[in-house]
mmCIF file of C-alpha atoms in Angstrom:
data_model
loop_
_atom_site.group_PDB
_atom_site.id
_atom_site.type_symbol
_atom_site.label_atom_id
_atom_site.label_comp_id
_atom_site.label_asym_id
_atom_site.label_seq_id
_atom_site.Cartn_x
_atom_site.Cartn_y
_atom_site.Cartn_z
ATOM 1 C CA UNK A 297 0.025 0.122 0.018
ATOM 2 C CA UNK A 298 1.223 3.352 -1.012
ATOM 3 C CA UNK A 299 -0.519 6.187 0.805
ATOM 4 C CA UNK A 300 1.556 9.110 -1.120
ATOM 5 C CA UNK A 301 -1.233 11.516 -1.985
ATOM 6 C CA UNK A 302 -1.827 11.899 -6.061
ATOM 7 C CA UNK A 303 -1.748 15.647 -7.340
ATOM 8 C CA UNK A 304 -5.379 15.533 -7.561
ATOM 9 C CA UNK A 305 -5.974 14.183 -4.027
ATOM 10 C CA UNK A 306 -3.568 16.944 -2.937
ATOM 11 C CA UNK A 307 -5.732 19.428 -4.503
ATOM 12 C CA UNK A 308 -9.019 17.849 -3.050
ATOM 13 C CA UNK A 309 -7.212 18.227 0.499
ATOM 14 C CA UNK A 310 -6.224 22.014 0.035
ATOM 15 C CA UNK A 311 -9.384 22.895 -1.187
ATOM 16 C CA UNK A 312 -11.057 21.631 1.729
ATOM 17 C CA UNK A 313 -8.537 23.166 3.928
ATOM 18 C CA UNK A 314 -9.133 26.380 2.465
ATOM 19 C CA UNK A 315 -12.991 25.975 2.756
ATOM 20 C CA UNK A 316 -12.790 24.973 6.360
ATOM 21 C CA UNK A 317 -10.595 28.264 7.328
ATOM 22 C CA UNK A 318 -12.429 30.378 4.960
ATOM 23 C CA UNK A 319 -16.019 29.328 5.403
ATOM 24 C CA UNK A 320 -16.206 27.296 8.496
ATOM 25 C CA UNK A 321 -14.274 28.924 11.044
ATOM 26 C CA UNK A 322 -15.651 32.596 10.908
ATOM 27 C CA UNK A 323 -18.643 32.337 13.369
ATOM 28 C CA UNK A 324 -18.502 28.434 13.913
ATOM 29 C CA UNK A 325 -18.419 29.150 17.850
ATOM 30 C CA UNK A 326 -21.645 31.295 17.419
ATOM 31 C CA UNK A 327 -23.217 28.401 15.522
ATOM 32 C CA UNK A 328 -22.348 25.911 18.219
ATOM 33 C CA UNK A 329 -24.122 28.473 21.199
ATOM 34 C CA UNK A 330 -27.294 28.781 18.718
ATOM 35 C CA UNK A 331 -27.291 25.352 17.635
ATOM 36 C CA UNK A 332 -27.846 26.651 14.140
ATOM 37 C CA UNK A 333 -27.343 24.489 11.180
ATOM 38 C CA UNK A 334 -24.462 25.708 8.657
ATOM 39 C CA UNK A 335 -27.028 26.305 5.836
ATOM 40 C CA UNK A 336 -25.224 28.709 3.692
ATOM 41 C CA UNK A 337 -21.865 26.526 3.918
ATOM 42 C CA UNK A 338 -23.629 23.391 3.089
ATOM 43 C CA UNK A 339 -24.795 24.906 -0.129
ATOM 44 C CA UNK A 340 -21.187 26.049 -0.729
ATOM 45 C CA UNK A 341 -20.096 22.446 0.127
ATOM 46 C CA UNK A 342 -22.673 21.149 -2.811
ATOM 47 C CA UNK A 343 -21.383 23.731 -5.366
ATOM 48 C CA UNK A 344 -17.608 22.539 -4.310
ATOM 49 C CA UNK A 345 -19.054 18.900 -4.722
ATOM 50 C CA UNK A 346 -18.246 17.936 -1.087
ATOM 51 C CA UNK A 347 -21.717 16.144 -0.875
ATOM 52 C CA UNK A 348 -21.482 13.803 -3.983
ATOM 53 C CA UNK A 349 -17.882 12.946 -3.739
ATOM 54 C CA UNK A 350 -17.899 9.092 -4.654
ATOM 55 C CA UNK A 351 -21.127 9.633 -6.733
ATOM 56 C CA UNK A 352 -20.661 8.409 -10.377
ATOM 57 C CA UNK A 353 -20.589 11.662 -12.752
ATOM 58 C CA UNK A 354 -23.347 10.613 -14.528
ATOM 59 C CA UNK A 355 -25.813 11.332 -11.454
ATOM 60 C CA UNK A 356 -24.211 14.589 -10.834
ATOM 61 C CA UNK A 357 -21.662 13.313 -8.517
ATOM 62 C CA UNK A 358 -17.781 14.209 -8.513
ATOM 63 C CA UNK A 359 -16.765 10.353 -9.422
ATOM 64 C CA UNK A 360 -13.889 10.466 -6.969
ATOM 65 C CA UNK A 361 -12.411 7.930 -4.482
ATOM 66 C CA UNK A 362 -12.962 6.873 -0.786
ATOM 67 C CA UNK A 363 -9.721 8.290 0.095
ATOM 68 C CA UNK A 364 -10.173 11.638 -1.415
ATOM 69 C CA UNK A 365 -13.353 11.707 0.400
ATOM 70 C CA UNK A 366 -11.378 10.599 3.870
ATOM 71 C CA UNK A 367 -9.072 13.783 3.086
ATOM 72 C CA UNK A 368 -11.972 16.075 2.911
ATOM 73 C CA UNK A 369 -13.795 15.157 6.189
ATOM 74 C CA UNK A 370 -10.186 15.609 7.795
ATOM 75 C CA UNK A 371 -10.169 18.666 7.198
ATOM 76 C CA UNK A 372 -13.511 19.997 7.414
ATOM 77 C CA UNK A 373 -13.583 18.338 10.810
ATOM 78 C CA UNK A 374 -10.571 19.737 12.115
ATOM 79 C CA UNK A 375 -12.683 22.919 12.354
ATOM 80 C CA UNK A 376 -16.436 22.461 12.316
ATOM 81 C CA UNK A 377 -17.600 18.667 12.749
ATOM 82 C CA UNK A 378 -21.452 19.727 12.660
ATOM 83 C CA UNK A 379 -20.454 20.696 8.940
ATOM 84 C CA UNK A 380 -18.619 17.313 8.168
ATOM 85 C CA UNK A 381 -21.352 15.249 9.722
ATOM 86 C CA UNK A 382 -23.939 16.456 6.827
ATOM 87 C CA UNK A 383 -21.108 15.367 4.210
ATOM 88 C CA UNK A 384 -20.651 11.835 5.900
ATOM 89 C CA UNK A 385 -24.458 11.195 6.200
ATOM 90 C CA UNK A 386 -24.933 12.442 2.585
ATOM 91 C CA UNK A 387 -22.228 10.428 0.843
ATOM 92 C CA UNK A 388 -21.450 7.341 2.873
ATOM 93 C CA UNK A 389 -24.823 6.711 3.790
ATOM 94 C CA UNK A 390 -27.594 8.188 1.404
ATOM 95 C CA UNK A 391 -25.895 8.614 -1.522
ATOM 96 C CA UNK A 392 -23.938 5.395 -1.438
ATOM 97 C CA UNK A 393 -26.704 3.654 -0.210
ATOM 98 C CA UNK A 394 -28.803 4.494 -3.326
ATOM 99 C CA UNK A 395 -26.020 4.301 -5.843
ATOM 100 C CA UNK A 396 -25.180 1.150 -4.805
ATOM 101 C CA UNK A 397 -28.505 -1.149 -4.429
ATOM 102 C CA UNK A 398 -30.916 1.502 -6.193
ATOM 103 C CA UNK A 399 -32.772 0.480 -9.081
ATOM 104 C CA UNK A 400 -31.745 3.145 -12.138
ATOM 105 C CA UNK A 401 -35.008 4.902 -11.700
ATOM 106 C CA UNK A 402 -34.106 5.545 -8.065
ATOM 107 C CA UNK A 403 -30.567 6.746 -8.891
ATOM 108 C CA UNK A 404 -31.954 9.148 -12.041
ATOM 109 C CA UNK A 405 -34.458 10.594 -9.746
ATOM 110 C CA UNK A 406 -32.644 11.013 -6.508
ATOM 111 C CA UNK A 407 -28.881 11.331 -6.506
ATOM 112 C CA UNK A 408 -28.309 14.098 -8.744
ATOM 113 C CA UNK A 409 -30.177 16.428 -6.137
ATOM 114 C CA UNK A 410 -28.266 14.982 -3.781
ATOM 115 C CA UNK A 411 -24.849 14.834 -5.287
ATOM 116 C CA UNK A 412 -25.320 18.320 -6.153
ATOM 117 C CA UNK A 413 -26.636 19.870 -2.487
ATOM 118 C CA UNK A 414 -30.163 20.788 -4.372
ATOM 119 C CA UNK A 415 -31.318 18.488 -1.210
ATOM 120 C CA UNK A 416 -29.699 16.594 1.614
ATOM 121 C CA UNK A 417 -30.558 13.228 2.803
ATOM 122 C CA UNK A 418 -31.139 11.206 5.961
ATOM 123 C CA UNK A 419 -30.569 7.823 7.031
ATOM 124 C CA UNK A 420 -33.172 6.728 9.426
ATOM 125 C CA UNK A 421 -32.195 3.750 11.371
ATOM 126 C CA UNK A 422 -32.262 4.402 15.237
ATOM 127 C CA UNK A 423 -35.423 3.874 17.239
ATOM 128 C CA UNK A 424 -35.863 4.898 20.875
ATOM 129 C CA UNK A 425 -36.128 0.992 21.859
ATOM 130 C CA UNK A 426 -33.653 -0.029 19.480
ATOM 131 C CA UNK A 427 -30.821 2.412 19.005
ATOM 132 C CA UNK A 428 -28.960 0.938 15.985
ATOM 133 C CA UNK A 429 -29.920 -2.227 16.637
ATOM 134 C CA UNK A 430 -31.266 -3.400 12.903
ATOM 135 C CA UNK A 431 -32.646 -6.386 13.963
ATOM 136 C CA UNK A 432 -35.105 -4.925 16.665
ATOM 137 C CA UNK A 433 -37.030 -2.436 14.412
ATOM 138 C CA UNK A 434 -40.441 -1.264 15.951
ATOM 139 C CA UNK A 435 -40.965 0.746 12.837
ATOM 140 C CA UNK A 436 -43.427 -0.955 10.397
ATOM 141 C CA UNK A 437 -44.320 -1.293 6.481
ATOM 142 C CA UNK A 438 -47.216 -3.060 5.984
ATOM 143 C CA UNK A 439 -47.463 -4.115 2.418
ATOM 144 C CA UNK A 440 -50.640 -3.254 0.831
ATOM 145 C CA UNK A 441 -50.156 -4.345 -2.648
ATOM 146 C CA UNK A 442 -48.522 -1.566 -4.828
ATOM 147 C CA UNK A 443 -47.502 0.768 -1.746
ATOM 148 C CA UNK A 444 -46.781 -0.013 2.186
ATOM 149 C CA UNK A 445 -47.919 1.690 5.311
ATOM 150 C CA UNK A 446 -45.490 3.159 7.411
ATOM 151 C CA UNK A 447 -45.833 3.574 10.997
ATOM 152 C CA UNK A 448 -43.107 4.358 13.786
ATOM 153 C CA UNK A 449 -40.386 6.740 15.153
ATOM 154 C CA UNK A 450 -37.197 6.985 14.440
ATOM 155 C CA UNK A 451 -34.633 9.121 16.767
ATOM 156 C CA UNK A 452 -30.786 10.476 17.024
ATOM 157 C CA UNK A 453 -31.811 11.340 13.121
ATOM 158 C CA UNK A 454 -29.026 14.223 11.457
ATOM 159 C CA UNK A 455 -30.443 16.101 9.093
ATOM 160 C CA UNK A 456 -33.617 15.373 10.176
ATOM 161 C CA UNK A 457 -35.559 18.718 9.382
ATOM 162 C CA UNK A 458 -33.195 19.657 6.661
ATOM 163 C CA UNK A 459 -33.147 16.795 4.940
ATOM 164 C CA UNK A 460 -35.345 16.387 1.459
ATOM 165 C CA UNK A 461 -34.661 12.692 1.124
ATOM 166 C CA UNK A 462 -35.093 10.001 3.842
ATOM 167 C CA UNK A 463 -33.773 6.318 3.754
ATOM 168 C CA UNK A 464 -36.098 4.634 6.261
ATOM 169 C CA UNK A 465 -35.780 1.070 7.977
ATOM 170 C CA UNK A 466 -38.894 -0.529 8.908
ATOM 171 C CA UNK A 467 -39.847 -3.988 9.625
ATOM 172 C CA UNK A 468 -42.309 -5.684 6.723
ATOM 173 C CA UNK A 469 -42.825 -9.170 7.551
ATOM 174 C CA UNK A 470 -42.433 -9.330 11.729
ATOM 175 C CA UNK A 471 -42.244 -13.607 11.671
ATOM 176 C CA UNK A 472 -39.220 -13.515 9.600
ATOM 177 C CA UNK A 473 -37.172 -11.258 11.941
ATOM 178 C CA UNK A 474 -34.172 -9.631 10.445
ATOM 179 C CA UNK A 475 -35.071 -11.212 6.904
ATOM 180 C CA UNK A 476 -38.573 -8.979 7.178
ATOM 181 C CA UNK A 477 -36.862 -5.777 6.911
ATOM 182 C CA UNK A 478 -37.257 -3.085 3.961
ATOM 183 C CA UNK A 479 -35.450 0.152 3.532
ATOM 184 C CA UNK A 480 -38.007 2.624 1.918
ATOM 185 C CA UNK A 481 -37.026 5.958 0.242
ATOM 186 C CA UNK A 482 -39.720 8.770 2.122
ATOM 187 C CA UNK A 483 -39.565 12.259 0.829
ATOM 188 C CA UNK A 484 -40.184 15.275 2.948
ATOM 189 C CA UNK A 485 -43.498 16.315 2.939
ATOM 190 C CA UNK A 486 -45.067 13.034 2.762
ATOM 191 C CA UNK A 487 -48.533 12.794 4.475
ATOM 192 C CA UNK A 488 -48.302 11.664 8.307
ATOM 193 C CA UNK A 489 -44.773 12.701 8.131
ATOM 194 C CA UNK A 490 -43.951 14.754 11.255
ATOM 195 C CA UNK A 491 -40.613 15.910 12.364
ATOM 196 C CA UNK A 492 -40.029 16.341 16.391
ATOM 197 C CA UNK A 493 -38.292 18.615 17.987
ATOM 198 C CA UNK A 494 -34.734 19.505 17.603
ATOM 199 C CA UNK A 495 -32.364 17.716 20.027
ATOM 200 C CA UNK A 496 -30.255 20.201 22.445
ATOM 201 C CA UNK A 497 -26.739 18.470 22.188
ATOM 202 C CA UNK A 498 -23.434 18.271 24.339
ATOM 203 C CA UNK A 499 -21.304 18.340 21.011
ATOM 204 C CA UNK A 500 -22.008 18.951 16.986
ATOM 205 C CA UNK A 501 -24.494 21.321 18.395
ATOM 206 C CA UNK A 502 -24.782 22.947 14.395
ATOM 207 C CA UNK A 503 -25.909 19.275 13.568
ATOM 208 C CA UNK A 504 -29.747 19.031 12.875
ATOM 209 C CA UNK A 505 -30.751 16.211 14.832
ATOM 210 C CA UNK A 506 -34.443 15.267 15.298
ATOM 211 C CA UNK A 507 -36.614 12.474 15.919
ATOM 212 C CA UNK A 508 -39.296 11.582 13.319
ATOM 213 C CA UNK A 509 -42.593 10.268 13.554
ATOM 214 C CA UNK A 510 -44.560 8.188 10.690
ATOM 215 C CA UNK A 511 -48.158 7.956 11.020
ATOM 216 C CA UNK A 512 -49.784 5.994 8.213
ATOM 217 C CA UNK A 513 -47.401 7.294 5.857
ATOM 218 C CA UNK A 514 -48.077 6.064 2.232
ATOM 219 C CA UNK A 515 -45.010 5.007 0.540
ATOM 220 C CA UNK A 516 -45.279 3.634 -3.255
ATOM 221 C CA UNK A 517 -43.618 0.210 -3.713
ATOM 222 C CA UNK A 518 -40.987 1.384 -6.311
ATOM 223 C CA UNK A 519 -39.419 3.731 -3.300
ATOM 224 C CA UNK A 520 -38.230 0.038 -1.841
ATOM 225 C CA UNK A 521 -34.496 -0.404 -2.475
ATOM 226 C CA UNK A 522 -33.714 -3.895 -3.281
ATOM 227 C CA UNK A 523 -35.517 -6.854 -3.145
ATOM 228 C CA UNK A 524 -38.267 -7.749 -0.296
ATOM 229 C CA UNK A 525 -36.540 -8.409 2.767
ATOM 230 C CA UNK A 526 -33.313 -6.787 1.905
ATOM 231 C CA UNK A 527 -33.298 -3.954 4.647
ATOM 232 C CA UNK A 528 -31.189 -5.241 6.701
ATOM 233 C CA UNK A 529 -28.367 -6.133 4.591
ATOM 234 C CA UNK A 530 -28.967 -2.345 3.020
ATOM 235 C CA UNK A 531 -28.047 -1.053 6.678
ATOM 236 C CA UNK A 532 -25.549 -3.241 7.703
ATOM 237 C CA UNK A 533 -23.676 -2.634 4.033
ATOM 238 C CA UNK A 534 -24.373 1.015 4.236
ATOM 239 C CA UNK A 535 -23.228 1.455 8.016
ATOM 240 C CA UNK A 536 -20.022 -0.535 7.189
ATOM 241 C CA UNK A 537 -18.810 2.326 5.046
ATOM 242 C CA UNK A 538 -20.331 4.908 7.245
ATOM 243 C CA UNK A 539 -17.629 3.626 9.925
ATOM 244 C CA UNK A 540 -15.063 4.992 7.703
ATOM 245 C CA UNK A 541 -16.472 8.665 7.215
ATOM 246 C CA UNK A 542 -16.815 8.868 10.877
ATOM 247 C CA UNK A 543 -13.375 7.913 11.548
ATOM 248 C CA UNK A 544 -12.137 10.458 9.024
ATOM 249 C CA UNK A 545 -14.214 12.981 11.167
ATOM 250 C CA UNK A 546 -12.814 11.502 14.397
ATOM 251 C CA UNK A 547 -9.357 11.729 13.015
ATOM 252 C CA UNK A 548 -9.681 15.760 11.777
ATOM 253 C CA UNK A 549 -10.901 16.387 15.272
ATOM 254 C CA UNK A 550 -8.156 15.033 16.935
ATOM 255 C CA UNK A 551 -5.658 16.631 14.408
ATOM 256 C CA UNK A 552 -7.880 19.962 14.839
ATOM 257 C CA UNK A 553 -7.342 20.207 18.593
ATOM 258 C CA UNK A 554 -3.520 18.896 18.055
ATOM 259 C CA UNK A 555 -2.645 21.681 16.159
ATOM 260 C CA UNK A 556 -4.088 24.392 18.283
ATOM 261 C CA UNK A 557 -2.666 22.674 21.546
ATOM 262 C CA UNK A 558 0.918 22.544 19.508
ATOM 263 C CA UNK A 559 0.564 26.458 18.489
ATOM 264 C CA UNK A 560 -0.425 27.547 22.119
ATOM 265 C CA UNK A 561 2.495 25.566 23.440
ATOM 266 C CA UNK A 562 5.043 27.489 21.358
ATOM 267 C CA UNK A 563 3.227 30.738 21.832
ATOM 268 C CA UNK A 564 2.342 30.688 25.847
ATOM 269 C CA UNK A 565 4.999 31.318 27.919
ATOM 270 C CA UNK A 566 5.246 29.894 31.809
ATOM 271 C CA UNK A 567 8.428 29.978 34.053
ATOM 272 C CA UNK A 568 10.476 32.118 31.562
ATOM 273 C CA UNK A 569 10.081 30.172 28.472
ATOM 274 C CA UNK A 570 7.356 28.896 25.885
ATOM 275 C CA UNK A 571 5.420 25.786 27.931
ATOM 276 C CA UNK A 572 6.450 23.547 24.565
ATOM 277 C CA UNK A 573 9.614 23.615 26.052
ATOM 278 C CA UNK A 574 8.603 21.887 29.152
ATOM 279 C CA UNK A 575 8.862 18.354 29.243
ATOM 280 C CA UNK A 576 5.638 17.454 30.349
ATOM 281 C CA UNK A 577 3.960 19.387 27.887
ATOM 282 C CA UNK A 578 6.388 18.383 24.855
ATOM 283 C CA UNK A 579 5.726 14.520 25.803
ATOM 284 C CA UNK A 580 1.921 15.493 25.558
ATOM 285 C CA UNK A 581 2.456 16.567 22.053
ATOM 286 C CA UNK A 582 4.843 13.625 21.395
ATOM 287 C CA UNK A 583 1.805 11.081 22.348
ATOM 288 C CA UNK A 584 -1.050 13.140 20.638
ATOM 289 C CA UNK A 585 1.275 13.096 16.934
ATOM 290 C CA UNK A 586 1.966 9.460 17.457
ATOM 291 C CA UNK A 587 -1.510 8.360 17.975
ATOM 292 C CA UNK A 588 -3.145 10.709 15.491
ATOM 293 C CA UNK A 589 -0.633 8.925 12.810
ATOM 294 C CA UNK A 590 -1.699 5.674 13.963
ATOM 295 C CA UNK A 591 -5.116 6.573 13.645
ATOM 296 C CA UNK A 592 -4.789 7.962 10.069
ATOM 297 C CA UNK A 593 -2.908 4.689 8.844
ATOM 298 C CA UNK A 594 -6.109 2.848 10.208
ATOM 299 C CA UNK A 595 -8.246 5.383 8.299
ATOM 300 C CA UNK A 596 -6.432 5.047 5.219
ATOM 301 C CA UNK A 597 -6.412 1.728 5.229
ATOM 302 C CA UNK A 598 -9.848 1.252 5.543
ATOM 303 C CA UNK A 599 -10.499 3.868 2.626
ATOM 304 C CA UNK A 600 -7.866 2.093 0.598
ATOM 305 C CA UNK A 601 -9.454 -1.581 1.186
ATOM 306 C CA UNK A 602 -12.648 0.012 -0.167
ATOM 307 C CA UNK A 603 -11.315 1.547 -2.906
ATOM 308 C CA UNK A 604 -9.652 -1.844 -3.856
ATOM 309 C CA UNK A 605 -12.731 -4.207 -3.538
ATOM 310 C CA UNK A 606 -11.369 -5.532 -0.552
ATOM 311 C CA UNK A 607 -13.584 -6.385 2.546
ATOM 312 C CA UNK A 608 -13.663 -3.257 4.643
ATOM 313 C CA UNK A 609 -15.750 -4.420 7.357
ATOM 314 C CA UNK A 610 -13.164 -5.129 9.864
ATOM 315 C CA UNK A 611 -10.740 -2.389 9.001
ATOM 316 C CA UNK A 612 -13.380 0.488 8.935
ATOM 317 C CA UNK A 613 -14.435 -0.914 12.242
ATOM 318 C CA UNK A 614 -10.907 -0.874 13.769
ATOM 319 C CA UNK A 615 -10.458 2.770 12.264
ATOM 320 C CA UNK A 616 -13.829 3.878 13.728
ATOM 321 C CA UNK A 617 -12.763 2.203 17.305
ATOM 322 C CA UNK A 618 -9.019 3.470 17.159
ATOM 323 C CA UNK A 619 -9.842 7.038 15.795
ATOM 324 C CA UNK A 620 -12.584 7.779 17.947
ATOM 325 C CA UNK A 621 -10.499 6.797 21.201
ATOM 326 C CA UNK A 622 -7.833 9.302 19.889
ATOM 327 C CA UNK A 623 -10.008 12.008 19.226
ATOM 328 C CA UNK A 624 -11.501 11.946 22.968
ATOM 329 C CA UNK A 625 -7.919 11.345 24.438
ATOM 330 C CA UNK A 626 -6.234 14.363 22.294
ATOM 331 C CA UNK A 627 -9.064 16.736 22.806
ATOM 332 C CA UNK A 628 -8.947 16.441 26.335
ATOM 333 C CA UNK A 629 -4.876 16.468 26.266
ATOM 334 C CA UNK A 630 -5.322 19.559 24.022
ATOM 335 C CA UNK A 631 -7.775 21.382 26.950
ATOM 336 C CA UNK A 632 -5.276 20.544 29.629
ATOM 337 C CA UNK A 633 -2.180 22.039 27.491
ATOM 338 C CA UNK A 634 -4.461 25.348 27.086
ATOM 339 C CA UNK A 635 -4.797 25.142 31.014
ATOM 340 C CA UNK A 636 -7.614 27.827 32.026
ATOM 341 C CA UNK A 637 -7.973 29.016 28.124
ATOM 342 C CA UNK A 638 -8.976 25.566 27.266
ATOM 343 C CA UNK A 639 -12.136 25.915 29.393
ATOM 344 C CA UNK A 640 -12.692 28.831 27.638
ATOM 345 C CA UNK A 641 -14.788 28.988 24.144
ATOM 346 C CA UNK A 642 -12.791 31.143 21.883
ATOM 347 C CA UNK A 643 -9.833 28.856 22.125
ATOM 348 C CA UNK A 644 -12.038 25.962 20.280
ATOM 349 C CA UNK A 645 -10.620 23.158 21.919
ATOM 350 C CA UNK A 646 -13.479 22.995 24.581
ATOM 351 C CA UNK A 647 -15.982 22.371 21.578
ATOM 352 C CA UNK A 648 -13.659 19.968 19.766
ATOM 353 C CA UNK A 649 -13.642 17.969 22.862
ATOM 354 C CA UNK A 650 -17.594 17.965 23.162
ATOM 355 C CA UNK A 651 -17.674 17.074 19.339
ATOM 356 C CA UNK A 652 -15.208 14.394 19.818
ATOM 357 C CA UNK A 653 -17.364 12.238 22.342
ATOM 358 C CA UNK A 654 -20.318 11.668 19.909
ATOM 359 C CA UNK A 655 -17.535 9.745 17.553
ATOM 360 C CA UNK A 656 -17.592 7.045 20.160
ATOM 361 C CA UNK A 657 -21.198 6.787 19.805
ATOM 362 C CA UNK A 658 -23.087 7.411 16.643
ATOM 363 C CA UNK A 659 -22.606 4.836 13.653
ATOM 364 C CA UNK A 660 -22.284 2.122 16.366
ATOM 365 C CA UNK A 661 -21.075 2.578 20.196
ATOM 366 C CA UNK A 662 -17.181 1.483 20.758
ATOM 367 C CA UNK A 663 -18.361 -1.767 22.058
ATOM 368 C CA UNK A 664 -20.406 -2.315 19.033
ATOM 369 C CA UNK A 665 -17.185 -1.986 16.920
ATOM 370 C CA UNK A 666 -15.586 -4.678 19.082
ATOM 371 C CA UNK A 667 -18.341 -6.918 18.881
ATOM 372 C CA UNK A 668 -17.936 -6.581 14.764
ATOM 373 C CA UNK A 669 -13.840 -6.840 15.259
ATOM 374 C CA UNK A 670 -14.067 -9.863 17.304
ATOM 375 C CA UNK A 671 -16.559 -11.855 14.849
ATOM 376 C CA UNK A 672 -14.286 -11.015 11.988
ATOM 377 C CA UNK A 673 -10.906 -12.295 13.679
ATOM 378 C CA UNK A 674 -12.832 -15.030 15.665
ATOM 379 C CA UNK A 675 -14.690 -16.676 12.324
ATOM 380 C CA UNK A 676 -13.220 -19.628 10.245
#
């Protein structure tokens, strides 16, 4: 494996870095305080092609590889994880799910709007009683011949009120268990589809997170993704790629905190010299740098596996598990290096610390990643 970036990848990385500094950094603290969705910035990311990075150009996408997507996620997440999670969900879950498993008619109808940012998507799996357990869905989609009647509640849905297209996982044949689950495309504005209040979160506060209620929503049969009963496999295959995006987000949060801590340590003086010259601080920076580089290699390896057609279930889970741990540990240390200033919002690291925690929770908690990893290493 050669992780030397191509000229095109370096240009994409720089474009994302410039966008993060010029478009996301201004007012990022204010957006976090107000829990304000970055609508203008998301629209600009659509114009730059960040919302459909791996989508075939014939459907309006950029046609890029997974590594390029990871590079963009890392740079955006260094500054604003609330914005980068929109990129993650739209690319890894919604666009990927539709392009990989949708019909040609579904691709033609939905992908151009999603890939260009005309609208954004949401992936609806989590439920109040089931979390991310796709085998325990309480939301039902009852077969009525040419359509389904959808009932149930989904929660913790990213882009909950701002999305226009929702991929909803629901149980059709209860007696068949996970083999009776379907994935349905639901458009905003459907009769009986209600959006609940916005969640007041610890971190990624600019992200638009809501519960969704489906009350006798009529969904045409042509909006089902895959064959009858394919929903569970669809969710599992889609989430496997989603882990790579979240791993890249965690990597970016860690790298952003490290860069701020290093800069601060080289400027802040204590006991007659810059604090970076004190071994206690220098060793913290050394550990942070080493852990971030290790996480970066795991994330790049998972992206490489996906791009080369290899099984990325294991590598994606390892990348997500380790990168999220590094994000949490690094941001805590970044706050510590800043001392009292680290507890102040103006220095950004307290926000990155709050944002880091979610990377250990969504797309499956750290404990779920360990289940995925252990099953992969113990099988056969």
